[in-house]
Coordinates of C-alpha atoms in Angstrom, one line a residue:
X26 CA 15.6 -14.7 11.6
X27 CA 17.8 -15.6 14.5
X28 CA 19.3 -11.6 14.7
X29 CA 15.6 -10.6 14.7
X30 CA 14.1 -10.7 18.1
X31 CA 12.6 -7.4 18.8
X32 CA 9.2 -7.1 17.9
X33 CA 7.0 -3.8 17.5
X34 CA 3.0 -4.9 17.6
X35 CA 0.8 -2.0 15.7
X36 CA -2.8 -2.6 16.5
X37 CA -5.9 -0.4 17.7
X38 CA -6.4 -0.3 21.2
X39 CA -9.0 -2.3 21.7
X40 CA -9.8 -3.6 25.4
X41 CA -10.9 -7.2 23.9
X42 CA -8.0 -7.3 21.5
X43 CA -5.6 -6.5 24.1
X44 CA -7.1 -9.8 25.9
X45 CA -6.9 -11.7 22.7
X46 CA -3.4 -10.8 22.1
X47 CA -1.7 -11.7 25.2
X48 CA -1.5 -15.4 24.9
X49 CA 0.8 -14.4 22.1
X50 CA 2.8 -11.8 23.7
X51 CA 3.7 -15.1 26.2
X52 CA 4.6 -17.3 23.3
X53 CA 6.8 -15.0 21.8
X54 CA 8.8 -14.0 24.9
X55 CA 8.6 -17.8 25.9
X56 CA 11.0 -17.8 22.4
X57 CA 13.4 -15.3 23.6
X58 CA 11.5 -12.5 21.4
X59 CA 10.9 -9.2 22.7
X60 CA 8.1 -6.7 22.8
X61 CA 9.3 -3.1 22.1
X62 CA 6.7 0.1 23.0
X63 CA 8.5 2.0 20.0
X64 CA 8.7 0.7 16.8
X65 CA 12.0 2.4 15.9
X66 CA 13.7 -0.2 18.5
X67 CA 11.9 -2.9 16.8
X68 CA 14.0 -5.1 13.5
X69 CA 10.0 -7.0 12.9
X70 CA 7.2 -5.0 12.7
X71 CA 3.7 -7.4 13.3
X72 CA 0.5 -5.2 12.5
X73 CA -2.9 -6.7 13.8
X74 CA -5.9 -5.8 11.8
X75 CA -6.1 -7.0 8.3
X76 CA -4.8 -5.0 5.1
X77 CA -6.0 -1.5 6.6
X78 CA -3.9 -1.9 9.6
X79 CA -0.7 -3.3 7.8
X80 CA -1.2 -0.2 5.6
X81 CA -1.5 2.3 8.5
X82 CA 1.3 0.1 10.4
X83 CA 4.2 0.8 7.5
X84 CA 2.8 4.2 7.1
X85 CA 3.2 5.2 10.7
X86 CA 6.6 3.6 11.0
X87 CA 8.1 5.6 7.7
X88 CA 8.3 2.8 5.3
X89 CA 11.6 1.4 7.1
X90 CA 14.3 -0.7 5.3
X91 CA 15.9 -1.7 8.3
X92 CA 12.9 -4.0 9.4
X93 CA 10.8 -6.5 8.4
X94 CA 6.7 -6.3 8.7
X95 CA 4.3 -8.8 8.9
X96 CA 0.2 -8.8 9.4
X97 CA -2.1 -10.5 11.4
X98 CA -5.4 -11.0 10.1
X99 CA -8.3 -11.3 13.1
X100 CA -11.2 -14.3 12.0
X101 CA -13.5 -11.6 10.4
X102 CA -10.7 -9.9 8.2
X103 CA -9.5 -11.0 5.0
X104 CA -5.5 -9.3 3.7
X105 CA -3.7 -10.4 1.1
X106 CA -0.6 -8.5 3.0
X107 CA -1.5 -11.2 6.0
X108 CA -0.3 -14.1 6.2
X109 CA -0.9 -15.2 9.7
X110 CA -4.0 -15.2 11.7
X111 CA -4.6 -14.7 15.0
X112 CA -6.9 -17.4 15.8
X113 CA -3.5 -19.8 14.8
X114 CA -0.7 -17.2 16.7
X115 CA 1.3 -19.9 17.1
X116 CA 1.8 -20.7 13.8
X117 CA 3.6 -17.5 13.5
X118 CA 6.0 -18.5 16.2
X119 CA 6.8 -21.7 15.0
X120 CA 7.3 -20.3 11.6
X121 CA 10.0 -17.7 12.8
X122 CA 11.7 -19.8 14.9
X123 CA 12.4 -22.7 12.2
X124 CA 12.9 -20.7 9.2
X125 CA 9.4 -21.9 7.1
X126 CA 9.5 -18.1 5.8
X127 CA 10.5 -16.2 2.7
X128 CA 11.1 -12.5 2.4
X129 CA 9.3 -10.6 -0.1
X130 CA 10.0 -7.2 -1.5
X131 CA 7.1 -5.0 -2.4
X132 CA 7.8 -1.4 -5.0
X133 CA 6.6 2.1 -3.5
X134 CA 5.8 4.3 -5.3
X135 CA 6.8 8.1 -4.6
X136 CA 4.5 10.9 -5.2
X137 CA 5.4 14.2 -5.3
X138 CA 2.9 17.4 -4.6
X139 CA 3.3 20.7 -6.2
X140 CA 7.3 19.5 -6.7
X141 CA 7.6 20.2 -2.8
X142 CA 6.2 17.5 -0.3
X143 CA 6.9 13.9 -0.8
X144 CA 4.8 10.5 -0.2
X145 CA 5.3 7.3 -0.6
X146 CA 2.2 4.6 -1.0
X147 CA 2.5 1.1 -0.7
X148 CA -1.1 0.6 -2.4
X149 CA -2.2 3.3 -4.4
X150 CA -2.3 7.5 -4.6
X151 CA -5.6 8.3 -6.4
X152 CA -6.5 12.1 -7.1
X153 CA -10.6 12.8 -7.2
X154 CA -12.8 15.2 -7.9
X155 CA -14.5 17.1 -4.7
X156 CA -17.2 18.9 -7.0
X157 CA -20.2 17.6 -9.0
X158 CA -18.1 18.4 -12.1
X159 CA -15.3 16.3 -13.8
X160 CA -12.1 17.2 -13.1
X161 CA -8.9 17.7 -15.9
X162 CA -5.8 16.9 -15.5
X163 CA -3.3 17.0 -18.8
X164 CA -1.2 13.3 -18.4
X165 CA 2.3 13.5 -19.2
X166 CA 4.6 10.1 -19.6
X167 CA 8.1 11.7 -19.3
X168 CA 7.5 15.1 -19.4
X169 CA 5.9 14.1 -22.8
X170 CA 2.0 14.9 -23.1
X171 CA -0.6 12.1 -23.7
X172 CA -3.7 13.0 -22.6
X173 CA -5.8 15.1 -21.3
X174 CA -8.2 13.0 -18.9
X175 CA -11.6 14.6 -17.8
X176 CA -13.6 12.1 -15.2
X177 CA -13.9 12.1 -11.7
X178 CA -9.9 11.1 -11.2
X179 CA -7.1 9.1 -11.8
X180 CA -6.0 5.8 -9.7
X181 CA -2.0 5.2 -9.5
X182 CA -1.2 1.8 -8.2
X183 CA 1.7 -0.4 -7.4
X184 CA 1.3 -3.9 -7.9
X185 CA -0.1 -5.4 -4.6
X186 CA -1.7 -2.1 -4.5
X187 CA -3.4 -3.7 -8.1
X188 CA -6.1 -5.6 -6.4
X189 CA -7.7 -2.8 -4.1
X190 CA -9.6 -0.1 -5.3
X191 CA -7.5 -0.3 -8.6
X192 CA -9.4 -3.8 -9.2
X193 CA -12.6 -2.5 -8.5
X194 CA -12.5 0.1 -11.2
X195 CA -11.7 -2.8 -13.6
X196 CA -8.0 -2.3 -13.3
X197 CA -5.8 -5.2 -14.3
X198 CA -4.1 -7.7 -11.5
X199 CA 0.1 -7.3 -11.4
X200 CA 2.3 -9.3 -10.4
X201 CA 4.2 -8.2 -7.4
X202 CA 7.3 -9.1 -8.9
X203 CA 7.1 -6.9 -11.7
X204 CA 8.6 -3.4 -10.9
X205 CA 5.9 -0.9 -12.5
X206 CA 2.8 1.4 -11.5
X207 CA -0.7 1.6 -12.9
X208 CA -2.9 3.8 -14.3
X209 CA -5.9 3.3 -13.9
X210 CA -9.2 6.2 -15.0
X211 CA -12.3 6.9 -12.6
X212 CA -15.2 7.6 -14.9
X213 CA -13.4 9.1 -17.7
X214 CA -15.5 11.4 -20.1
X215 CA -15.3 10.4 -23.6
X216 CA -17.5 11.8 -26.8
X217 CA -17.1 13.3 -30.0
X218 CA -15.0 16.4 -28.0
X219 CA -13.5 14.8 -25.6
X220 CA -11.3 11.5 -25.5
X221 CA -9.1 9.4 -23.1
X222 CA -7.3 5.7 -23.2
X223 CA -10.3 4.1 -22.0
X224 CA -8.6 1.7 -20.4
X225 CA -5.6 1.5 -17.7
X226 CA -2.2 1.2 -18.5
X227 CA 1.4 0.0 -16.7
X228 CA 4.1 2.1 -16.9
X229 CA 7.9 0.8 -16.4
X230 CA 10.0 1.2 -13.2
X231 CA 12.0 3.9 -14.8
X232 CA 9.0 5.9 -15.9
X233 CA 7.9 9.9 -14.6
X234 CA 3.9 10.3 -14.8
X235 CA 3.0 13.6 -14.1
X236 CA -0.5 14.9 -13.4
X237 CA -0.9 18.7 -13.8
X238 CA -4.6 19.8 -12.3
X239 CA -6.3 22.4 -14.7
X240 CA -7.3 25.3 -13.1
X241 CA -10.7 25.7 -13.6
X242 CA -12.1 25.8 -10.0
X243 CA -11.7 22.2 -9.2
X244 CA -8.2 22.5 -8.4
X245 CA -9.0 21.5 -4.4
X246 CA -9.3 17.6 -5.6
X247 CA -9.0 14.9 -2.9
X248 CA -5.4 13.0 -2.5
X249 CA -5.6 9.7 -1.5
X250 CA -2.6 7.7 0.0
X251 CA -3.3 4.5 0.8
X252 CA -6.0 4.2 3.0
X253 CA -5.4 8.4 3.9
X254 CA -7.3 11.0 2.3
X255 CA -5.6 14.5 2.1
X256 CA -7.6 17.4 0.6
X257 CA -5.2 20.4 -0.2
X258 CA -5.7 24.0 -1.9
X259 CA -4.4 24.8 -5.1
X260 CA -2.8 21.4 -6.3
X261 CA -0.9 22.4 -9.7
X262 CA 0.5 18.9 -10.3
X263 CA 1.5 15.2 -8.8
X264 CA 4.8 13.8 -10.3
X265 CA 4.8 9.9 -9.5
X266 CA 7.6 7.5 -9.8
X267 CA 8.5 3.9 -8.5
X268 CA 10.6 4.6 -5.4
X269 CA 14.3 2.8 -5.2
X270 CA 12.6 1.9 -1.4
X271 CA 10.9 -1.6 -1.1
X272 CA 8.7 -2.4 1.6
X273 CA 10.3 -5.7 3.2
X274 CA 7.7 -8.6 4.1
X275 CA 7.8 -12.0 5.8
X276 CA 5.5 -14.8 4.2
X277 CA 5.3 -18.4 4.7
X278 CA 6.6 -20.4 1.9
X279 CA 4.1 -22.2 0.6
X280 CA 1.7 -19.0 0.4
X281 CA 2.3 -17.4 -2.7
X282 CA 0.9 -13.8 -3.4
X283 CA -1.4 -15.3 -6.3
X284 CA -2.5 -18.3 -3.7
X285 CA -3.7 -15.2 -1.4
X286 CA -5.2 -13.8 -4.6
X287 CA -7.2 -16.8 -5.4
X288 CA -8.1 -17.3 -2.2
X289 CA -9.2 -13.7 -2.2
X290 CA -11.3 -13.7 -5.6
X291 CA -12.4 -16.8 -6.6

């Protein structure tokens, strides 16, 4: 870490967090670290907030691979993306300066709307229904149909992304280290007429999963990224792939993901 001394702090502008944060502002500079106001001058990105803020802090930075990020967790905020907190700042510190961390190397996935605008998610991109009707969406696994799904949407998830809302929808836990995406269905309709998987399903790294929208008059869905919601007109299809661009993250050593997990769950 000894090339990486500029640091880029995303956090809400909060008049008592401010206050709270400035004994660590001192440490770090104490350490011959410095505090950057923009984040492209920054090689470590540290977001303050829990899991929502280290989404919103890679998001608003442009997913950079020239950088490392890091989160901060405050005492009432759980993230399994945060391994410090900020009641124990100078645990950080320490950590940097004698080498107790690992890097990690989340996937992304890449989501492309109407084949023309791009976005990549570091969580999840989940499509949903707007209307009090189910929404349809023929499912195709390289450019090969496999089902027609009819619920209130569809969940795609990377692996950290695995124990969000993916989990709360009874989709399964991933391994971080496994390059893939889930499926997971919201409320699928299945009868005698009409039938779906039933169930989630992982695709490989080298997989295309395309979602083309019926139009039947619910084709102005909700698109979720992350933790942003996007509603656009006239969505035809979402083409989703795992992105060759990895989200770079520091953690301490002797924190593995599935420690934060159990720590998390049970």
């Amino acid at each position: 870490m000894d090339n990486r001394r500029n640091l880029y702090f995303y956090y809400p502008k909060e008049e008592e967090l401010e206050k709270n944060l400035q004994p660590l502002f001192k440490l770090a500079k104490e350490n011959g670290f410095n505090i950057v106001d923009k984040s492209e001058d920054a090689n470590i990105i540290i977001s303050v907030g829990g899991d929502g803020a280290f989404l919103q802090a890679v998001r608003k930075t442009g997913f950079r691979q020239d950088c490392l990020y890091t989160g901060i967790a405050r005492s009432n905020e759980a993230g399994l993306y945060c391994d410090f907190n900020l009641d124990n700042y100078d645990e950080m510190v320490n950590s940097i300066l004698h080498e107790e961390l690992e890097v990690r190397r989340f996937p992304v996935i890449d989501v492309q709307v109407n084949n023309q605008a791009h976005f990549l998610c570091l969580n999840e991109a989940s499509i949903r229904s707007t209307l009090i009707k189910t929404i349809v969406m023929d499912v195709f696994i390289d450019d090969q149909h496999f089902e027609t799904f009819r619920g209130d949407g569809l969940i795609v998830a990377t692996p950290t992304g695995s124990t969000g809302y993916n989990k709360s929808t009874n989709g399964a836990v991933v391994d971080p280290k496994t390059p893939c995406f889930q499926v997971t269905e919201l409320a699928s309709l299945n009868n005698n007429r009409y039938r779906t998987l039933g169930s989630s399903f992982v695709l490989d790294k080298s997989r295309k999963l395309t979602l083309k929208v019926v139009q039947d008059g619910n084709d102005y869905p909700i698109i979720g990224f992350d933790n942003e919601a996007y509603s656009v007109r006239n969505i035809q299809d979402l083409t989703v792939t795992l992105s060759d661009k990895k989200v770079k993250t520091v953690k301490l050593k002797n924190n593995s993901y599935w420690d934060r997990v159990k720590r998390t769950f049970l």
